[in-house]
């Protein structure tokens, strides 16, 4: 965790991850946060920049469907 007022996901939260199989260390910024329906991240490292959008939608039978989108720029 680099920055978060609450210590949890929130707008402008910044954190780092290091998964060697995915490449170099990543810095993530929560760019949009609308609980419980949507979260969007910008993720950057020396190789690429990515934007992830995860949105949740109620479906029949009280279930939830997740839509995960990503845009990757090398």
Phi, psi and omega in degrees: 000131177254315180211131173191129176293321186264343186088001181232180176300135178192164177304137178072008173297139180232132178211165179240151172227154179223096177245095187309328180292338180267357182113203184290169178305140181249146170250130183245142174231128174283110184266341179206136183212113181227074183294146359264025189256331189207143169218141179228136180238150163248129184235126182228149171209178183297343182265331188197165171236139183226149171236125178249135173233124178240120179235147182244141181225133176290140177236177181301150176078016178073019179265170181234138176249135179254138175243117183246120179235146175218144174239126182242131177239121181281000000 
